[in-house]
XYZ file of C-alpha atoms in Angstrom:
658
model
C -30.875 -39.114 -64.155
C -34.065 -37.550 -63.987
C -38.030 -38.489 -63.402
C -40.710 -36.394 -63.622
C -43.140 -38.986 -64.579
C -46.503 -39.752 -62.106
C -48.004 -42.590 -64.221
C -48.178 -45.054 -67.223
C -50.600 -46.053 -68.683
C -50.255 -47.971 -72.814
C -52.207 -50.532 -74.293
C -51.419 -51.457 -77.721
C -49.913 -54.005 -79.516
C -46.621 -54.410 -78.299
C -47.615 -53.529 -74.180
C -50.126 -55.414 -71.925
C -52.321 -53.176 -69.442
C -49.198 -51.927 -66.947
C -49.276 -49.200 -64.789
C -45.850 -47.841 -63.697
C -45.493 -45.644 -60.625
C -42.620 -43.304 -60.313
C -42.497 -41.005 -57.541
C -41.038 -37.028 -59.386
C -38.088 -35.913 -58.226
C -37.841 -32.021 -58.256
C -34.230 -32.014 -57.615
C -31.644 -34.775 -59.899
C -29.098 -36.505 -57.752
C -25.110 -35.028 -57.776
C -23.115 -37.832 -59.145
C -20.096 -38.145 -57.046
C -17.177 -39.210 -58.709
C -18.025 -35.320 -60.062
C -17.763 -33.752 -56.641
C -15.179 -35.418 -55.982
C -13.163 -34.275 -59.388
C -13.944 -30.618 -58.302
C -11.487 -31.705 -55.801
C -9.044 -32.669 -57.819
C -9.343 -29.360 -60.297
C -8.787 -27.612 -57.303
C -4.816 -29.641 -56.823
C -4.639 -29.506 -60.306
C -3.783 -26.043 -60.132
C -2.018 -26.326 -57.083
C -4.526 -24.535 -54.803
C -4.521 -25.529 -51.026
C -6.444 -22.205 -49.827
C -10.647 -23.021 -50.745
C -13.354 -21.395 -49.593
C -16.660 -22.597 -49.443
C -20.178 -21.745 -50.153
C -23.033 -24.051 -50.308
C -26.729 -23.783 -51.017
C -28.658 -24.048 -47.547
C -30.750 -27.558 -48.738
C -30.435 -31.515 -49.525
C -28.786 -30.815 -52.878
C -25.675 -27.884 -51.331
C -25.400 -30.111 -47.575
C -24.667 -32.789 -49.125
C -22.632 -32.063 -51.687
C -20.973 -30.323 -49.762
C -19.596 -32.969 -47.359
C -18.669 -34.689 -49.826
C -16.400 -31.927 -50.937
C -15.159 -31.627 -47.964
C -14.119 -35.060 -47.337
C -12.413 -35.075 -51.069
C -10.797 -32.467 -50.095
C -9.442 -33.276 -47.066
C -7.891 -37.057 -49.153
C -6.622 -34.365 -51.357
C -4.586 -32.151 -48.536
C -6.723 -29.084 -49.501
C -7.399 -27.098 -46.725
C -10.735 -25.118 -46.698
C -10.205 -21.641 -44.861
C -14.009 -21.175 -44.313
C -17.197 -23.424 -45.106
C -20.462 -21.444 -45.165
C -24.210 -21.892 -45.892
C -27.398 -20.001 -46.505
C -30.719 -20.211 -47.999
C -32.333 -17.813 -51.411
C -34.714 -16.271 -49.072
C -32.483 -15.502 -45.806
C -31.171 -12.385 -46.943
C -28.906 -11.349 -43.867
C -27.142 -14.723 -43.457
C -26.607 -13.731 -47.437
C -24.919 -10.408 -45.918
C -22.343 -12.559 -42.728
C -21.757 -14.702 -46.169
C -20.683 -12.125 -48.266
C -18.834 -10.559 -45.133
C -16.949 -14.024 -44.993
C -16.119 -13.993 -48.429
C -14.272 -10.133 -48.135
C -11.887 -11.060 -45.168
C -11.265 -14.445 -45.945
C -7.750 -14.394 -48.059
C -8.573 -17.530 -49.924
C -8.747 -16.812 -53.959
C -10.274 -19.577 -55.050
C -14.650 -19.996 -53.969
C -16.237 -23.824 -54.972
C -19.512 -22.455 -55.286
C -22.067 -25.510 -54.946
C -25.085 -23.210 -55.229
C -28.669 -24.000 -56.661
C -29.233 -21.271 -59.949
C -31.125 -19.557 -57.276
C -28.671 -18.536 -54.287
C -26.379 -18.438 -57.396
C -28.059 -15.346 -58.106
C -28.473 -14.370 -54.800
C -24.873 -14.244 -54.256
C -23.737 -12.351 -57.618
C -25.188 -9.193 -56.716
C -24.063 -9.239 -53.332
C -20.821 -9.408 -54.868
C -21.292 -6.935 -57.696
C -22.722 -4.145 -55.107
C -19.618 -5.267 -52.810
C -17.009 -5.167 -55.548
C -15.294 -8.977 -54.644
C -14.295 -8.963 -58.301
C -11.175 -11.130 -58.296
C -11.790 -14.101 -56.730
C -11.280 -17.819 -59.278
C -14.793 -19.061 -58.663
C -15.511 -22.036 -59.288
C -18.579 -24.456 -60.253
C -21.707 -26.808 -60.784
C -24.047 -27.916 -63.469
C -26.061 -26.026 -61.405
C -25.797 -22.894 -62.102
C -22.002 -22.880 -65.106
C -24.258 -22.585 -68.276
C -27.262 -20.468 -66.964
C -26.863 -17.623 -69.225
C -29.880 -16.125 -67.236
C -27.243 -15.219 -64.336
C -25.487 -12.799 -67.317
C -25.669 -9.189 -66.361
C -23.489 -6.609 -67.876
C -21.836 -6.874 -63.967
C -22.079 -10.463 -63.535
C -18.942 -10.752 -65.721
C -16.329 -8.628 -63.253
C -17.124 -11.590 -60.575
C -17.852 -14.572 -62.800
C -15.176 -13.535 -65.061
C -13.435 -17.119 -65.707
C -15.151 -18.857 -63.300
C -14.541 -22.816 -64.047
C -17.315 -25.763 -63.078
C -18.740 -28.664 -64.819
C -21.827 -28.747 -66.674
C -23.603 -31.346 -69.438
C -21.363 -32.539 -72.716
C -23.543 -31.170 -75.020
C -24.632 -33.805 -77.970
C -26.205 -33.137 -80.893
C -29.750 -35.195 -81.490
C -30.375 -35.485 -85.153
C -33.799 -33.930 -85.802
C -34.130 -32.453 -82.595
C -34.628 -28.320 -83.318
C -36.153 -28.794 -86.737
C -38.366 -31.474 -84.985
C -38.574 -28.782 -81.775
C -39.406 -25.705 -84.854
C -41.893 -27.030 -85.888
C -44.166 -28.000 -83.715
C -43.553 -24.745 -82.024
C -44.933 -23.547 -84.882
C -48.006 -26.130 -85.543
C -49.254 -25.242 -81.938
C -48.925 -21.685 -81.675
C -49.098 -20.590 -85.141
C -51.516 -23.032 -87.057
C -52.525 -20.873 -90.118
C -48.152 -21.194 -90.720
C -49.495 -24.349 -92.272
C -51.993 -22.691 -95.053
C -48.871 -20.878 -97.081
C -51.459 -17.079 -97.323
C -55.081 -19.507 -97.456
C -56.625 -17.547 -94.105
C -59.968 -18.636 -95.190
C -59.996 -21.965 -93.868
C -59.507 -21.081 -90.695
C -61.648 -18.373 -88.151
C -58.091 -17.195 -86.708
C -56.942 -13.652 -88.013
C -52.972 -14.495 -89.135
C -53.034 -10.975 -90.546
C -51.081 -10.006 -87.243
C -48.544 -12.677 -87.386
C -47.658 -12.039 -90.741
C -44.397 -9.911 -90.045
C -42.863 -12.884 -87.875
C -42.946 -15.725 -90.480
C -39.784 -14.937 -92.023
C -37.957 -15.849 -88.438
C -39.650 -19.587 -89.097
C -36.437 -21.772 -90.239
C -34.359 -19.473 -86.718
C -32.774 -21.942 -84.912
C -30.647 -20.215 -82.223
C -33.336 -19.427 -79.888
C -33.717 -23.978 -79.243
C -32.242 -25.059 -76.100
C -29.080 -26.143 -75.714
C -29.783 -29.960 -75.931
C -27.349 -30.931 -73.212
C -30.140 -31.381 -70.905
C -32.610 -33.035 -73.640
C -30.307 -35.513 -74.570
C -30.516 -36.672 -70.841
C -33.842 -37.006 -71.428
C -33.633 -38.577 -74.456
C -31.357 -41.182 -72.867
C -33.824 -40.939 -69.860
C -37.445 -42.358 -71.931
C -34.777 -44.444 -74.254
C -33.665 -45.923 -70.266
C -36.871 -46.457 -69.235
C -38.077 -47.705 -72.331
C -35.412 -50.955 -71.919
C -36.431 -51.530 -68.770
C -39.886 -52.287 -69.555
C -39.143 -54.513 -72.543
C -36.387 -56.779 -69.457
C -39.872 -56.099 -66.825
C -42.205 -57.328 -69.896
C -40.148 -60.195 -70.707
C -41.236 -61.714 -67.888
C -44.333 -61.626 -68.429
C -45.044 -64.943 -68.436
C -43.542 -65.337 -65.180
C -45.616 -62.426 -63.579
C -49.298 -64.845 -64.043
C -50.962 -61.490 -65.151
C -51.256 -59.225 -67.919
C -52.732 -55.953 -65.897
C -49.623 -56.081 -63.203
C -49.020 -52.701 -61.068
C -45.093 -53.020 -61.345
C -43.673 -51.217 -57.804
C -40.852 -48.505 -58.293
C -38.012 -51.486 -57.371
C -39.321 -53.449 -59.802
C -37.877 -50.861 -62.684
C -34.457 -49.861 -60.177
C -33.518 -53.451 -61.017
C -34.704 -53.563 -64.076
C -32.540 -50.533 -64.405
C -29.067 -52.336 -63.705
C -29.172 -54.424 -66.200
C -29.646 -51.684 -68.650
C -27.191 -52.049 -71.497
C -27.624 -50.446 -74.988
C -25.898 -47.584 -77.393
C -27.882 -43.989 -78.631
C -27.888 -43.205 -82.396
C -25.557 -40.722 -81.162
C -23.294 -43.353 -80.124
C -23.109 -43.046 -76.558
C -23.024 -45.874 -74.830
C -25.990 -45.956 -71.493
C -25.051 -47.975 -68.298
C -25.960 -48.401 -64.999
C -23.715 -49.613 -62.186
C -24.990 -51.308 -59.804
C -26.332 -48.276 -57.281
C -28.996 -47.230 -60.228
C -26.236 -44.320 -61.172
C -25.729 -43.747 -64.710
C -21.949 -43.298 -65.928
C -20.977 -39.301 -65.191
C -20.393 -37.470 -68.572
C -19.735 -34.055 -68.423
C -17.941 -30.772 -70.103
C -15.375 -28.423 -67.797
C -16.531 -25.360 -69.331
C -14.776 -21.560 -68.616
C -16.590 -18.309 -68.699
C -14.850 -15.907 -71.663
C -15.697 -12.725 -73.103
C -16.194 -12.632 -77.006
C -14.446 -9.208 -78.337
C -17.916 -8.247 -79.173
C -18.438 -8.934 -75.468
C -21.051 -11.496 -75.087
C -20.727 -13.937 -72.806
C -19.650 -17.601 -73.677
C -19.123 -20.848 -71.810
C -16.660 -22.428 -73.847
C -15.097 -25.995 -72.713
C -11.671 -26.666 -71.603
C -11.930 -30.303 -70.750
C -14.367 -33.267 -69.716
C -14.858 -35.900 -67.421
C -16.010 -39.515 -68.651
C -16.469 -41.451 -65.805
C -16.665 -44.866 -68.824
C -12.482 -44.139 -69.476
C -9.995 -45.653 -67.137
C -9.161 -44.063 -63.898
C -6.145 -41.673 -65.872
C -8.460 -40.746 -69.037
C -11.331 -39.700 -67.155
C -10.515 -36.143 -66.194
C -8.658 -34.124 -68.786
C -7.658 -30.733 -68.781
C -6.408 -27.672 -71.483
C -5.070 -25.166 -69.686
C -3.339 -23.243 -72.616
C -7.622 -22.044 -72.714
C -8.749 -21.034 -70.206
C -9.123 -17.490 -68.999
C -8.645 -16.649 -65.410
C -9.959 -14.918 -63.138
C -10.730 -10.738 -64.079
C -9.458 -11.845 -67.488
C -5.742 -12.228 -66.160
C -4.074 -15.249 -68.377
C -1.475 -16.857 -65.802
C -3.241 -18.879 -63.127
C -3.754 -16.794 -60.054
C -2.172 -18.449 -56.647
C -4.110 -19.317 -54.039
C -2.673 -21.042 -50.575
C -2.419 -19.901 -47.017
C 1.217 -19.954 -47.375
C 4.132 -19.515 -49.692
C 5.774 -23.033 -50.395
C 9.611 -23.116 -48.574
C 12.172 -22.682 -50.320
C 15.182 -25.271 -50.535
C 16.900 -25.677 -47.200
C 13.905 -25.142 -45.077
C 11.257 -27.592 -43.864
C 7.341 -26.814 -43.190
C 6.692 -25.950 -39.619
C 2.423 -26.518 -38.644
C 1.194 -22.547 -36.971
C -0.619 -23.604 -33.309
C -3.993 -23.505 -34.577
C -4.358 -23.612 -37.667
C -5.138 -25.441 -40.533
C -1.700 -28.353 -41.573
C -2.017 -25.233 -45.213
C -0.698 -22.949 -43.150
C 3.280 -23.296 -41.842
C 5.976 -21.309 -41.487
C 9.164 -22.201 -43.088
C 12.228 -22.410 -41.414
C 16.130 -24.308 -41.775
C 16.980 -27.589 -41.709
C 18.844 -28.882 -39.369
C 22.405 -29.033 -40.089
C 23.450 -31.768 -42.160
C 19.722 -32.649 -43.452
C 18.688 -30.534 -46.691
C 15.196 -29.821 -48.583
C 15.133 -29.105 -52.332
C 11.809 -30.744 -54.453
C 10.147 -32.565 -51.181
C 8.189 -30.118 -48.500
C 10.210 -32.225 -45.161
C 14.046 -32.073 -44.491
C 16.213 -35.531 -45.391
C 19.054 -36.741 -43.468
C 21.999 -36.878 -46.122
C 23.819 -39.841 -46.239
C 26.838 -40.697 -44.020
C 29.883 -39.061 -46.053
C 27.923 -36.203 -47.108
C 26.704 -32.937 -45.269
C 24.358 -30.562 -46.431
C 26.566 -27.431 -47.663
C 25.507 -24.052 -46.134
C 22.453 -23.577 -48.272
C 20.612 -26.810 -47.177
C 19.650 -27.804 -50.767
C 22.514 -29.759 -51.692
C 24.053 -32.821 -49.935
C 28.306 -32.471 -50.241
C 30.585 -34.696 -49.936
C 32.272 -33.683 -45.958
C 35.934 -32.339 -45.569
C 37.966 -35.266 -45.388
C 40.559 -34.065 -42.322
C 43.819 -35.342 -41.629
C 47.324 -33.603 -40.473
C 49.027 -32.664 -43.973
C 52.383 -31.422 -44.740
C 51.088 -29.038 -46.494
C 49.039 -26.850 -43.996
C 50.826 -24.938 -41.008
C 50.595 -27.135 -38.072
C 52.544 -30.201 -40.598
C 55.083 -27.730 -41.292
C 55.756 -27.259 -38.241
C 56.343 -30.512 -36.920
C 58.050 -31.501 -39.774
C 60.761 -28.102 -39.048
C 61.223 -29.376 -35.352
C 61.434 -32.780 -36.988
C 63.642 -32.609 -38.548
C 65.398 -30.007 -36.662
C 65.659 -32.969 -34.100
C 67.486 -34.642 -36.713
C 69.979 -32.049 -37.818
C 70.951 -31.908 -33.963
C 71.392 -34.969 -33.704
C 73.224 -35.427 -36.579
C 75.573 -32.757 -34.738
C 75.945 -34.040 -31.933
C 76.833 -37.468 -33.833
C 79.640 -35.630 -36.069
C 81.001 -34.165 -32.952
C 81.457 -36.940 -31.149
C 82.777 -38.757 -33.506
C 84.978 -36.270 -34.355
C 86.265 -36.087 -30.147
C 85.862 -40.164 -30.151
C 89.778 -40.040 -28.729
C 88.700 -37.573 -25.544
C 88.686 -38.609 -21.720
C 85.019 -37.173 -21.367
C 83.272 -39.730 -24.291
C 85.617 -42.753 -23.457
C 84.194 -42.079 -20.374
C 80.606 -41.993 -21.276
C 80.891 -45.419 -22.919
C 80.982 -44.366 -26.777
C 79.962 -47.050 -28.511
C 76.141 -46.613 -26.238
C 76.722 -43.358 -26.820
C 76.760 -43.805 -30.664
C 74.049 -46.587 -30.449
C 71.441 -43.803 -29.006
C 72.242 -40.536 -31.518
C 71.028 -43.307 -34.443
C 67.986 -44.487 -32.282
C 66.631 -40.537 -31.140
C 68.179 -39.824 -35.115
C 64.345 -42.692 -36.062
C 62.749 -41.261 -33.398
C 62.438 -38.076 -34.213
C 62.072 -39.478 -38.115
C 59.651 -41.755 -37.337
C 57.505 -38.868 -35.967
C 57.102 -37.717 -40.581
C 55.023 -41.185 -40.423
C 52.016 -40.074 -38.494
C 51.222 -36.518 -41.604
C 49.344 -36.937 -44.144
C 46.810 -39.216 -45.665
C 46.891 -42.380 -43.897
C 47.274 -45.873 -45.837
C 48.310 -49.238 -44.852
C 51.809 -49.460 -44.674
C 51.784 -45.199 -43.000
C 48.980 -47.096 -40.481
C 51.424 -50.526 -39.632
C 54.465 -48.587 -39.415
C 53.587 -45.478 -37.293
C 52.886 -47.041 -33.998
C 55.197 -50.740 -34.785
C 58.205 -47.813 -35.993
C 58.003 -45.188 -33.114
C 57.314 -48.353 -30.014
C 60.382 -49.999 -31.804
C 63.026 -46.522 -31.636
C 62.005 -45.726 -28.492
C 62.633 -49.434 -26.781
C 65.884 -49.222 -29.147
C 66.555 -45.412 -27.371
C 65.820 -45.712 -23.593
C 67.708 -49.351 -23.846
C 70.740 -47.156 -24.785
C 70.147 -45.837 -21.837
C 69.429 -48.106 -19.636
C 72.301 -49.512 -20.855
C 74.725 -46.806 -20.280
C 73.206 -46.191 -17.030
C 74.070 -50.315 -15.599
C 77.233 -48.855 -16.455
C 77.382 -46.315 -14.649
C 76.278 -47.755 -11.492
C 78.850 -51.054 -12.054
C 82.396 -47.993 -12.265
C 80.872 -47.187 -8.809
C 80.873 -50.777 -7.966
C 84.322 -51.520 -9.900
C 85.577 -48.865 -6.994
C 84.758 -51.193 -4.575
C 87.364 -53.651 -3.514
C 88.257 -57.387 -4.718
C 84.877 -56.069 -7.063
C 84.838 -58.041 -10.076
C 81.803 -56.128 -11.906
C 82.911 -54.786 -14.522
C 84.379 -58.287 -15.990
C 79.917 -59.524 -16.770
C 79.012 -55.925 -17.968
C 82.047 -55.579 -20.459
C 81.298 -53.882 -24.017
C 79.333 -57.683 -25.955
C 76.972 -57.466 -22.909
C 76.386 -54.211 -23.502
C 75.280 -54.847 -26.641
C 73.560 -57.654 -26.479
C 71.346 -55.776 -23.614
C 70.124 -53.917 -26.123
C 69.914 -56.286 -28.969
C 67.169 -58.333 -26.499
C 65.472 -55.509 -24.834
C 64.735 -54.700 -28.324
C 64.015 -58.415 -29.737
C 60.862 -58.464 -27.463
C 59.215 -54.850 -28.988
C 59.920 -56.232 -32.248
C 58.204 -59.906 -32.081
C 55.596 -58.058 -29.828
C 55.015 -55.669 -32.673
C 55.653 -58.579 -35.597
C 52.090 -60.070 -33.603
C 50.128 -56.907 -33.618
C 50.720 -56.969 -37.436
C 49.815 -60.291 -38.313
C 47.191 -61.066 -35.737
C 45.362 -57.576 -36.149
C 46.819 -54.589 -37.754
C 46.691 -51.107 -37.641
C 44.279 -50.262 -40.447
C 42.819 -46.563 -42.306
C 39.861 -45.438 -40.553
C 36.935 -42.944 -41.965
C 35.629 -41.346 -38.523
C 32.528 -40.129 -39.282
C 31.559 -39.593 -35.434
C 33.178 -37.320 -34.118
C 32.812 -34.319 -36.092
C 29.557 -34.052 -38.234
C 30.161 -32.482 -41.049
C 33.409 -33.684 -41.737
C 35.387 -37.232 -41.893
C 38.597 -37.921 -39.457
C 40.797 -39.933 -41.315
C 42.559 -41.922 -39.451
C 44.242 -44.912 -38.170
C 42.442 -47.692 -35.813
C 44.746 -49.162 -32.940
C 43.941 -53.036 -34.285
C 44.249 -54.806 -31.679
C 44.082 -52.407 -27.987
C 46.109 -55.067 -26.417
C 48.851 -55.357 -28.816
C 49.005 -51.095 -28.614
C 48.533 -51.688 -24.912
C 51.794 -53.962 -24.671
C 54.096 -51.973 -26.283
C 53.243 -48.423 -25.021
C 54.086 -51.219 -21.133
C 57.259 -52.324 -22.659
C 58.402 -48.631 -22.996
C 57.609 -47.263 -19.720
C 58.197 -50.206 -17.781
C 61.930 -49.659 -19.567
C 61.333 -45.816 -18.733
C 60.871 -46.559 -15.310
C 64.110 -49.085 -15.070
C 65.615 -45.538 -15.979
C 64.297 -42.731 -14.172
C 66.009 -44.005 -10.592
C 69.317 -42.768 -12.355
C 69.112 -40.945 -15.322
C 67.183 -37.528 -14.848
C 66.791 -37.335 -18.812
C 64.363 -39.950 -18.000
C 62.015 -38.611 -15.401
C 61.702 -35.764 -18.324
C 60.544 -38.681 -20.346
C 57.791 -39.775 -18.336
C 56.873 -36.215 -17.216
C 55.897 -36.004 -21.010
C 53.877 -39.240 -21.652
C 51.963 -38.825 -18.710
C 50.532 -35.661 -19.536
C 50.735 -36.988 -23.603
C 47.673 -39.945 -22.482
C 44.820 -36.972 -21.166
C 45.757 -34.639 -24.124
C 45.793 -37.740 -26.964
C 42.094 -38.377 -25.516
C 40.711 -34.750 -25.095
C 41.920 -34.182 -28.705
C 39.736 -33.570 -31.493
C 41.144 -35.066 -35.246
C 44.509 -34.591 -36.334
C 45.128 -32.621 -32.841
C 45.077 -36.045 -31.991
C 48.002 -37.190 -34.325
C 49.439 -33.625 -33.682
C 49.631 -34.017 -29.687
C 51.365 -37.107 -29.990
C 53.979 -35.648 -32.467
C 54.908 -33.400 -29.881
C 55.331 -35.858 -27.096
C 57.284 -37.892 -30.172
C 59.614 -34.833 -29.871
C 59.521 -33.513 -26.698
C 60.819 -36.146 -25.409
C 63.380 -37.072 -27.969
C 64.802 -33.740 -27.199
C 64.187 -33.947 -23.425
C 66.524 -37.189 -23.952
C 69.410 -35.673 -26.442
C 69.437 -32.027 -24.470
C 69.810 -34.087 -21.098
C 72.501 -36.281 -21.617
C 74.593 -34.772 -24.776
C 74.158 -31.419 -23.511
C 76.632 -31.422 -20.812
C 79.036 -33.575 -22.337
C 79.036 -30.392 -26.126
C 78.914 -27.903 -23.801
C 82.340 -29.644 -22.592
C 83.913 -30.431 -25.580
C 83.020 -27.236 -26.729
C 82.942 -24.640 -24.442
C 85.330 -26.124 -21.534
C 88.488 -28.045 -23.770
C 90.526 -27.586 -20.632
C 87.927 -29.571 -18.683
C 88.162 -32.599 -21.395
C 91.059 -34.025 -20.154
C 92.548 -37.075 -18.249
C 93.451 -35.035 -15.305
C 90.655 -33.516 -14.864
C 87.960 -36.443 -15.063
C 90.808 -38.276 -13.505
C 90.601 -35.982 -10.182
C 87.145 -35.112 -10.265
C 86.386 -38.778 -10.182
C 88.852 -38.797 -6.750
C 87.542 -35.647 -5.584
C 84.109 -37.447 -4.773
C 83.630 -39.043 -0.903
C 82.219 -42.398 -1.835
């Protein structure tokens, strides 16, 4: 609201003698919400990199301060903020040089009418025509700025203008008042004799008496209208307290008028609601106008939106972007950014020493993505980033499969071992009556061959996707079959020891460890392992587990041990029996060597290779037992049948010194 009233003295039937002193103001205060809305316009169109220029006076400096604060809140970067005063020619040239060197394509010009005219002239001289200018009320609808060259610079400019309101009868009043004051003779309609003024010289102008196009836009006149009525309402409020004032001749100070204005609340004849907030500011209502050119070349200020502070917050600011013509007559919105938006799969990395709007785009780290966001985010646990880093996909699930090369090779050797064991068993069965088979305790030999077959087959439980059953079978079947196998070896070893002692005079040890005792010893050793495995499966069984920690990009399906103590007991018991046998049986040296080297290899092998190493150890130890125990005997049976005779066997034993 602009007041330019120095003193009012009225005396009529409505008002007593009241003297009101109001300090005149030459420049109206800008509306803080509207200045902030300038920043919202910039943000609305995605311009994060702008230049700013303002008048070097209270109006421009205060307005620019508010805009810069609002721009920072909206995360808008200002490349430069320069200012000049209308008389500072050299400073103006530096301002234009800064604009020319800048990369921002959007300029917020918080200038008065005079400074804008000076800047416009310099920009035209420098032929700077590719800027999208955002203006303020002071110049955005100033027709005096329209020149043949100005539209090349300001074409497409956007800004706030005071809203137009039609005051009924105002144009007619202005015209009639003008003609009655400037041309009194126009009232006489040709009877000029009564006036000393010679009207003959103005007769040609009478045809324009009804012409209204030159009447100024009613934007500011509507504010004057509201100001007068607001002042009248505030006077009415003051006069209502005349009984309390104690005198009919009262000098009302300015602060009393302001306090009264805060209580003003009325509706004008045009339907506008007028009131003042706690600071004494009137509600802000502005149009958003766009500099456009008609087909005839004339420049017009086309409304493309509005700002109305009287509406709810989400309805105050409205823009119709389809009706906007941009700088240089373009229909497509210009771009003004320091750095282009980062593509999906990358993130912003601020450039050192530059504003946050200037950044480099660097790829997201593995396991992170970015698509619509500006920062990379971590994928969920069971997901991983794709190659483009713009989407999370399921991690590759890894386990030792029957269909992959490694699995096929291990299955082949497992079945190959089963086949060899069966062939040896068939050979021994066919030659069960020969001395070499009888001498090697055929019953324990067949039991050992059966347990070796189970050892080869148990390696198959380690291949394929882990399930509850496969996890429980893996280590328990392995533990039981190997104990059965080593128990047979231990039994055969004890039989050999007993045989050597039986040759001594008076020895009767073979009766104490006959076939029945041999079967019972194997059964007893095996039952101990069965008991350990039953307790293991009952208390804390092995279960399938998704290991997402070893590899970040894939999930390893494996079996947990369940109880580490139970697993250690199973392996320890196998080791104990192996140690008891290895002092006599050469095959157990190979067995122990395999499993001793297995431990570090098992710990250091990642993922499915852990399972592969374990299968390899099972197969290697099984093949070791098979070849070391049965290969020499098979060789004699097949290649040296003459040595498979009782006489040869007896001679061999007799030739040994004991």
